[in-house]
mmCIF file of N, CA and C in Angstrom:
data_model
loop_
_atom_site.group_PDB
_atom_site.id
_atom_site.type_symbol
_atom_site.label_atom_id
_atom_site.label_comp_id
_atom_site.label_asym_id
_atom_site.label_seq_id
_atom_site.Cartn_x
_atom_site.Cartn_y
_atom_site.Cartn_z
ATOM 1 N N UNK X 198 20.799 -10.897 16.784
ATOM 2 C CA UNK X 198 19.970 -9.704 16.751
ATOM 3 C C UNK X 198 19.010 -9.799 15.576
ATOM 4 N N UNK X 199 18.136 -9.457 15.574
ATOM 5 C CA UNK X 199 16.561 -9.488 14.580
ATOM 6 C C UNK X 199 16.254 -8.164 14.227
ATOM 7 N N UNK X 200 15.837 -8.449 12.703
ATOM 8 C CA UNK X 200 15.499 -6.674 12.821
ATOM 9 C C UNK X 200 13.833 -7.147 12.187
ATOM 10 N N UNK X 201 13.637 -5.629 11.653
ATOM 11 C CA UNK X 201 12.200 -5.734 12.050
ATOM 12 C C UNK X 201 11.269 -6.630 10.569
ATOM 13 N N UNK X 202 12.204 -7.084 9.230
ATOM 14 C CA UNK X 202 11.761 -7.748 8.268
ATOM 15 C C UNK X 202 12.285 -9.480 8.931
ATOM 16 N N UNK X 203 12.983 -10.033 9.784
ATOM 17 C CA UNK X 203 12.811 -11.195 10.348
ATOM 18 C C UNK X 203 11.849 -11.208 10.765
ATOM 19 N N UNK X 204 11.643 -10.386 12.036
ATOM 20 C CA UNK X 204 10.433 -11.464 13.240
ATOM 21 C C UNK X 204 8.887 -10.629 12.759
ATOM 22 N N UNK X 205 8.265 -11.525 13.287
ATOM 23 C CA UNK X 205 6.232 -11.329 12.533
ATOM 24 C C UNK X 205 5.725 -11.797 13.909
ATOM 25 N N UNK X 206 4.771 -11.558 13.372
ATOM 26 C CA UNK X 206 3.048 -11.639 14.318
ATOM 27 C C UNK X 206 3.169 -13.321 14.429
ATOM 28 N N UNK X 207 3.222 -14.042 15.861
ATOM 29 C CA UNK X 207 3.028 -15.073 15.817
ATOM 30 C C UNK X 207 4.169 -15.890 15.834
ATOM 31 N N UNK X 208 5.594 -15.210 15.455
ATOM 32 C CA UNK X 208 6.827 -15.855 15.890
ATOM 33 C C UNK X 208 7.571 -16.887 17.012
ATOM 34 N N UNK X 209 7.945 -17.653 17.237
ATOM 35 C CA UNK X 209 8.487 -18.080 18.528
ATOM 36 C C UNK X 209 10.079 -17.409 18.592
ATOM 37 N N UNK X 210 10.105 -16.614 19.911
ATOM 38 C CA UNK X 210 11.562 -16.112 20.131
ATOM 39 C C UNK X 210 11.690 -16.700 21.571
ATOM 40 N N UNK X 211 13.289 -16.884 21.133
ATOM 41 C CA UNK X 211 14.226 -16.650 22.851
ATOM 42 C C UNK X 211 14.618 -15.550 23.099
ATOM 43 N N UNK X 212 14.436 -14.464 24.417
ATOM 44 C CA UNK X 212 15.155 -13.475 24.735
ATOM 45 C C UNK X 212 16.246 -13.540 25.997
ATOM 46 N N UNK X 213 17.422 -13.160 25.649
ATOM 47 C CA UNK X 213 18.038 -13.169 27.085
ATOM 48 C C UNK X 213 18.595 -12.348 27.993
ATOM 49 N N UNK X 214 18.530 -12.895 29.020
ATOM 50 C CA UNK X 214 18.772 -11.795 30.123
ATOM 51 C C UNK X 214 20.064 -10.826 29.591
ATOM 52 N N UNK X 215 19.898 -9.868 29.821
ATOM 53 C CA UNK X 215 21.050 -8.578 29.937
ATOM 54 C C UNK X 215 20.693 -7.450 30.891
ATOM 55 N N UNK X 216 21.608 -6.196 30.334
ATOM 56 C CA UNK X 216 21.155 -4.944 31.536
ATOM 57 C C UNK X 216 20.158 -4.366 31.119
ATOM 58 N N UNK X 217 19.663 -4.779 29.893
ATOM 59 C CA UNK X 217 18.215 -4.179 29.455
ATOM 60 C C UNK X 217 17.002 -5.157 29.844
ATOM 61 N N UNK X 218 17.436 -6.280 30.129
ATOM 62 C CA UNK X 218 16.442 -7.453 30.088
ATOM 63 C C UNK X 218 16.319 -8.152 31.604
ATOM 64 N N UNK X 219 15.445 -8.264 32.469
ATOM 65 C CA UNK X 219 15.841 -8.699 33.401
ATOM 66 C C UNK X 219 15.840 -10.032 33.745
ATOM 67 N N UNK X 220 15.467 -10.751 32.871
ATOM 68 C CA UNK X 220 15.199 -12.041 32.657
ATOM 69 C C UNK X 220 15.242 -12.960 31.200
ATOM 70 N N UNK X 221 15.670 -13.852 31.375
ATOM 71 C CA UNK X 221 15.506 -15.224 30.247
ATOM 72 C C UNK X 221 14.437 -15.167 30.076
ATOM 73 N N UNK X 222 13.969 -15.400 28.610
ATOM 74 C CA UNK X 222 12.227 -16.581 28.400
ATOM 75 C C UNK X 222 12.027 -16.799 27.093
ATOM 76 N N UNK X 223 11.185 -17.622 26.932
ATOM 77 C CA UNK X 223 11.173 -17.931 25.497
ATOM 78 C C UNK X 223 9.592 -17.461 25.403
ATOM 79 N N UNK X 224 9.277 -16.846 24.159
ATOM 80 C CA UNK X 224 7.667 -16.346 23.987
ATOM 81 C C UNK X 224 7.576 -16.017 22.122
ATOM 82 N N UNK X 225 6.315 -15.571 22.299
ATOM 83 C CA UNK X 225 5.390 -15.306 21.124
ATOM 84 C C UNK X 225 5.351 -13.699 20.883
ATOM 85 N N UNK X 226 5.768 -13.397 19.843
ATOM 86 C CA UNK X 226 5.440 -12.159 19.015
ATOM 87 C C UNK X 226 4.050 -12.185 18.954
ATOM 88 N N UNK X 227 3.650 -11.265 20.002
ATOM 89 C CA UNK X 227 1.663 -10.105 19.333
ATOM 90 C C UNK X 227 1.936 -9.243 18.537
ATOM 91 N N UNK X 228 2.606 -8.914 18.190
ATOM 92 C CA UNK X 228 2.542 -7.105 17.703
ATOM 93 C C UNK X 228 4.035 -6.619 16.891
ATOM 94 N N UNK X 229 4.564 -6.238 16.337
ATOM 95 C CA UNK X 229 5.662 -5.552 15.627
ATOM 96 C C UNK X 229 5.565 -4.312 15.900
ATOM 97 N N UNK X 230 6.724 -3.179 16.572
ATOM 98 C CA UNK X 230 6.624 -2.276 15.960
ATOM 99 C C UNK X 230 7.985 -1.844 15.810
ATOM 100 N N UNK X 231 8.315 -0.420 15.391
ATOM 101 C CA UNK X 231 9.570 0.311 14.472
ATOM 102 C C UNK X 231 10.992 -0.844 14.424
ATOM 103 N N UNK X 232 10.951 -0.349 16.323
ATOM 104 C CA UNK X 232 12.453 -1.034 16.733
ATOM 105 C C UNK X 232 12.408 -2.338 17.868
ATOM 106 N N UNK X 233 11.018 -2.756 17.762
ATOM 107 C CA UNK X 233 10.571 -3.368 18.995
ATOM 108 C C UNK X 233 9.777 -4.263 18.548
ATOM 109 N N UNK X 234 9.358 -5.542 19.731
ATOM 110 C CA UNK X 234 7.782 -6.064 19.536
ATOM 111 C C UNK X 234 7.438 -6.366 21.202
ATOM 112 N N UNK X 235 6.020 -6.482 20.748
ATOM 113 C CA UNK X 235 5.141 -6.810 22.109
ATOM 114 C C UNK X 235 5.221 -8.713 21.723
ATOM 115 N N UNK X 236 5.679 -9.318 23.127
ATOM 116 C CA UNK X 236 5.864 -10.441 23.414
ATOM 117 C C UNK X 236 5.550 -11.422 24.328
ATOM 118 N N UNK X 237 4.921 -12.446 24.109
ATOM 119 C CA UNK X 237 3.946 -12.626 25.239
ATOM 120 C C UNK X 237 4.431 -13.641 25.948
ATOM 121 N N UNK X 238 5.128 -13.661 27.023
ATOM 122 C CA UNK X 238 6.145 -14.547 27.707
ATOM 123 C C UNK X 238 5.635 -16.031 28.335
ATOM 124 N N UNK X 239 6.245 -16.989 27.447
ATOM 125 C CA UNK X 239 5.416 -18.768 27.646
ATOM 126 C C UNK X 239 5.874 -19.200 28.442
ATOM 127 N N UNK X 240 7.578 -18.966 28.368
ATOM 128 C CA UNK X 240 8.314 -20.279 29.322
ATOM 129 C C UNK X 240 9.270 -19.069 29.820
ATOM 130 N N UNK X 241 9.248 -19.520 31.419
ATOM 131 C CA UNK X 241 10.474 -18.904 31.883
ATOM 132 C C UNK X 241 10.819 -20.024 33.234
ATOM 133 N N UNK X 242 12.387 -19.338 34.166
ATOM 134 C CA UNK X 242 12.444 -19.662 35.222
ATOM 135 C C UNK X 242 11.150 -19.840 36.803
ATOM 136 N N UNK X 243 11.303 -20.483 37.318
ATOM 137 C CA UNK X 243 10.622 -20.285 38.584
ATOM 138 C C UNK X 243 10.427 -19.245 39.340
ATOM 139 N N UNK X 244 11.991 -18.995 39.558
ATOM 140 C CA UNK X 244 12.330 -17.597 40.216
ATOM 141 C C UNK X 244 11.980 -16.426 39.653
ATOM 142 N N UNK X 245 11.648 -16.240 38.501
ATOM 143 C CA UNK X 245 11.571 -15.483 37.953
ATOM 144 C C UNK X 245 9.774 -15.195 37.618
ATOM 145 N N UNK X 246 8.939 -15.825 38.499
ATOM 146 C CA UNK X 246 7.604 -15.630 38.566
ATOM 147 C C UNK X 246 6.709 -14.441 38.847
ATOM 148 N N UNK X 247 7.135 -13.661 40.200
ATOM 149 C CA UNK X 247 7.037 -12.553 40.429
ATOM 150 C C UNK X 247 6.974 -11.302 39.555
ATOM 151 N N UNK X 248 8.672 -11.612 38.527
ATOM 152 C CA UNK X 248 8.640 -10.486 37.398
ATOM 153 C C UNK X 248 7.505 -10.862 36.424
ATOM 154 N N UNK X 249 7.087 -11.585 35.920
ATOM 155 C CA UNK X 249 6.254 -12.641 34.831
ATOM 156 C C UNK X 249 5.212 -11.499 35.448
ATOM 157 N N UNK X 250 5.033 -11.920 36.611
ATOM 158 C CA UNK X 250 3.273 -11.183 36.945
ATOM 159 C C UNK X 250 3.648 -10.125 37.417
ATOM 160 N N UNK X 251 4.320 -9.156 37.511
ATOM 161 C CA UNK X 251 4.179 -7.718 37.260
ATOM 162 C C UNK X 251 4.496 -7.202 35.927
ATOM 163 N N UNK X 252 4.419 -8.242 34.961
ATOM 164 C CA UNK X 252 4.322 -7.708 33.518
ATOM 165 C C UNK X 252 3.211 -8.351 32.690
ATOM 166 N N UNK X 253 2.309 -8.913 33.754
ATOM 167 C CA UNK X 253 0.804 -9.270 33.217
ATOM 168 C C UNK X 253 1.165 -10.713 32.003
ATOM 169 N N UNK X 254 2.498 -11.209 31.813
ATOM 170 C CA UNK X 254 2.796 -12.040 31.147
ATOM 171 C C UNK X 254 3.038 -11.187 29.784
ATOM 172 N N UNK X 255 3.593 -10.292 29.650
ATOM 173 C CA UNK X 255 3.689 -9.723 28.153
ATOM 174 C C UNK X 255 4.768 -8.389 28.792
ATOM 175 N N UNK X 256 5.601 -8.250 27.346
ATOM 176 C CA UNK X 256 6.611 -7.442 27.219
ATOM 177 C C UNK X 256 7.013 -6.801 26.348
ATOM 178 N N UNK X 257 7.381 -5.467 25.612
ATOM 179 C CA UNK X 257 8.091 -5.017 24.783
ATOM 180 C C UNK X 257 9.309 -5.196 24.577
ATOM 181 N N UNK X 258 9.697 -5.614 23.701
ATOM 182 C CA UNK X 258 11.476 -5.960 23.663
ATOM 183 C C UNK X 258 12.135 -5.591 22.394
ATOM 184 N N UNK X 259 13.509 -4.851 22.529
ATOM 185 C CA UNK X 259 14.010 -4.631 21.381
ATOM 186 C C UNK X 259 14.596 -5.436 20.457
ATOM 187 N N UNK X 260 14.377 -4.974 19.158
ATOM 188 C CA UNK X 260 15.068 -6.687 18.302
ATOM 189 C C UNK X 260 16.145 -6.674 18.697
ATOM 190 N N UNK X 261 17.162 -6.391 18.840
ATOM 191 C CA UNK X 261 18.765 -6.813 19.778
ATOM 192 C C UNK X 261 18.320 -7.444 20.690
ATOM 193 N N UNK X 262 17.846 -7.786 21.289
ATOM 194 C CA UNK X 262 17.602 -8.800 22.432
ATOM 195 C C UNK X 262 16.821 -10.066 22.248
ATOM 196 N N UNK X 263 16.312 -9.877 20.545
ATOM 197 C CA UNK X 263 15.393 -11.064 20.168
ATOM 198 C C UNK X 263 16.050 -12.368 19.546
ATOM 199 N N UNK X 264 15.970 -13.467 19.830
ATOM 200 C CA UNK X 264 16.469 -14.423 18.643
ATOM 201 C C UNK X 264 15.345 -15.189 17.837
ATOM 202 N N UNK X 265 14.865 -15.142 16.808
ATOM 203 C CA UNK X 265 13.285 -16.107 16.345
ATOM 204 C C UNK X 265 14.210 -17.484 16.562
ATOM 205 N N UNK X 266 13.015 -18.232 16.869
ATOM 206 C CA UNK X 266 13.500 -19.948 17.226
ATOM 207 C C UNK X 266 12.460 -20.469 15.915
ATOM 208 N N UNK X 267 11.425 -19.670 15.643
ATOM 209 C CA UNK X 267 10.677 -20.977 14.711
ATOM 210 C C UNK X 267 9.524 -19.747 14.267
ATOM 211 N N UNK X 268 9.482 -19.339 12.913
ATOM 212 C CA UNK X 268 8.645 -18.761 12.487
ATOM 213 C C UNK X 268 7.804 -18.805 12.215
ATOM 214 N N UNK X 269 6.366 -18.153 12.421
ATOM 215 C CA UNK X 269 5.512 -18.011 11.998
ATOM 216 C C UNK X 269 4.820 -18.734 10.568
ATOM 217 N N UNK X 270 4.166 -19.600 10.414
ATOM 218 C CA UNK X 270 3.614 -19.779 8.812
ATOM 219 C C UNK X 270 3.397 -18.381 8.212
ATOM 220 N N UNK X 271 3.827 -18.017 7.247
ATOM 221 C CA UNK X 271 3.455 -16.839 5.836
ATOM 222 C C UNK X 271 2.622 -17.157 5.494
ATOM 223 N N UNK X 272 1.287 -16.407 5.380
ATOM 224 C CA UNK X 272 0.112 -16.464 4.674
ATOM 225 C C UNK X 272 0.278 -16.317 2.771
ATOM 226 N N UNK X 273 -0.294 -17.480 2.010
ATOM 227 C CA UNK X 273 0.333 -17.189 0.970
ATOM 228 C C UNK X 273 -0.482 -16.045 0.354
ATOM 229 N N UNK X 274 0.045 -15.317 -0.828
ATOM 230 C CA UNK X 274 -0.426 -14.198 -1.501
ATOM 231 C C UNK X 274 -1.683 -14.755 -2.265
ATOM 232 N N UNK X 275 -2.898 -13.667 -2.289
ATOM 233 C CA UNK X 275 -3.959 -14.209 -3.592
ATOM 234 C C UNK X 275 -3.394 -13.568 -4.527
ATOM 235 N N UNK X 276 -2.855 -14.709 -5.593
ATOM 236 C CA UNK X 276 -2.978 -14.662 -6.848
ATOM 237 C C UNK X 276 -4.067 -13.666 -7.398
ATOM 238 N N UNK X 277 -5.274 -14.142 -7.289
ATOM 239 C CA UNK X 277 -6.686 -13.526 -7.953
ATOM 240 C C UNK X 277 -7.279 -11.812 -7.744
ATOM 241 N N UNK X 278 -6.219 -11.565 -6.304
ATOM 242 C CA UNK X 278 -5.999 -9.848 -6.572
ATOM 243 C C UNK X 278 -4.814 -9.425 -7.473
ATOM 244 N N UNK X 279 -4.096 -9.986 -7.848
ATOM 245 C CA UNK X 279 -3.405 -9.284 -9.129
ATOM 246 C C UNK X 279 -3.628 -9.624 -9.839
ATOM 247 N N UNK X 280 -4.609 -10.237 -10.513
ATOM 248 C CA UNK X 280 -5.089 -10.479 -11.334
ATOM 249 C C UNK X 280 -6.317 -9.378 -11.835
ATOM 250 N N UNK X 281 -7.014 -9.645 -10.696
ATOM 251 C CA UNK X 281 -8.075 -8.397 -10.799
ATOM 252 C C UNK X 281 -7.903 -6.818 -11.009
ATOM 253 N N UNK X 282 -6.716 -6.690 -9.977
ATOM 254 C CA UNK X 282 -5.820 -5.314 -10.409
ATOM 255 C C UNK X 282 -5.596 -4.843 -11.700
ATOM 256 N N UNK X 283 -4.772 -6.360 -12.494
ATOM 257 C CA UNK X 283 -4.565 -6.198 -13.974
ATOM 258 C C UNK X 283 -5.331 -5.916 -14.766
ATOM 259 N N UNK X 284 -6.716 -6.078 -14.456
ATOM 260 C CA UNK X 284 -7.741 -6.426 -15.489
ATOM 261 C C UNK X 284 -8.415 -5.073 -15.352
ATOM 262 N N UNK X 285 -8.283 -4.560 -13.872
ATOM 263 C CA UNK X 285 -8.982 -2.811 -13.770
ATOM 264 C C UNK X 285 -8.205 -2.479 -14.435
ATOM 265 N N UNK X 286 -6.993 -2.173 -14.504
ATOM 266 C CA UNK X 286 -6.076 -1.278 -14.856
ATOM 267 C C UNK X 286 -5.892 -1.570 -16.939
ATOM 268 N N UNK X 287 -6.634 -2.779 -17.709
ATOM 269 C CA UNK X 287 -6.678 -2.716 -19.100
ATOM 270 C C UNK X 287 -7.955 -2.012 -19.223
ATOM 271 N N UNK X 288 -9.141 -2.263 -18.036
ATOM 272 C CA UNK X 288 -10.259 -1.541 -18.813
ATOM 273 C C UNK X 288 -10.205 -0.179 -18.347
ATOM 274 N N UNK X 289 -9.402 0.405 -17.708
ATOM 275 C CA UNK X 289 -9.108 1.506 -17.169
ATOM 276 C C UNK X 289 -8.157 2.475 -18.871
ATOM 277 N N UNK X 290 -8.030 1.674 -19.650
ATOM 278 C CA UNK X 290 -6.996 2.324 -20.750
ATOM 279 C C UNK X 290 -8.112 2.635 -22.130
#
């Protein structure tokens, strides 16, 4: 289960079938939200084509049903805005 400080924008997850889920697939995190993300479904079964395209290839899913397989790169932090911050905040005194 994943909560919502694991999975990001751009994630690779496996989700699997249950009574909430009607299908296996492995896909991509678009979107985060509270208890959920929007997921954009890459790989699935054959049989399971029909459902794929009555969900336009994308899904909301709850993190209990998410596993991340391979995360996202982290954008690193600029240094040079806390820096700049620091420097408002001495001529600010």
């Amino acid at each position: 289960m994943a909560t919502v400080d694991e999975v990001a924008v751009g994630d690779k997850v496996t989700v699997r079938k249950s009574a909430d889920v009607p299908m296996s697939f492995k896909g991509t995190v678009m979107k985060v939200y509270t208890n959920s993300a929007l997921v954009s479904i890459d790989s699935y079964q054959e049989t399971d084509q029909n459902i794929v395209s009555d969900l336009k290839d994308k899904t909301i899913i709850n993190f209990k049903h998410i596993r991340v397989t391979k995360a996202a790169a982290k954008a690193a932090k600029k240094p040079a805005a806390k820096e700049s911050d620091a420097a408002a905040k001495k001529n600010s005194k």
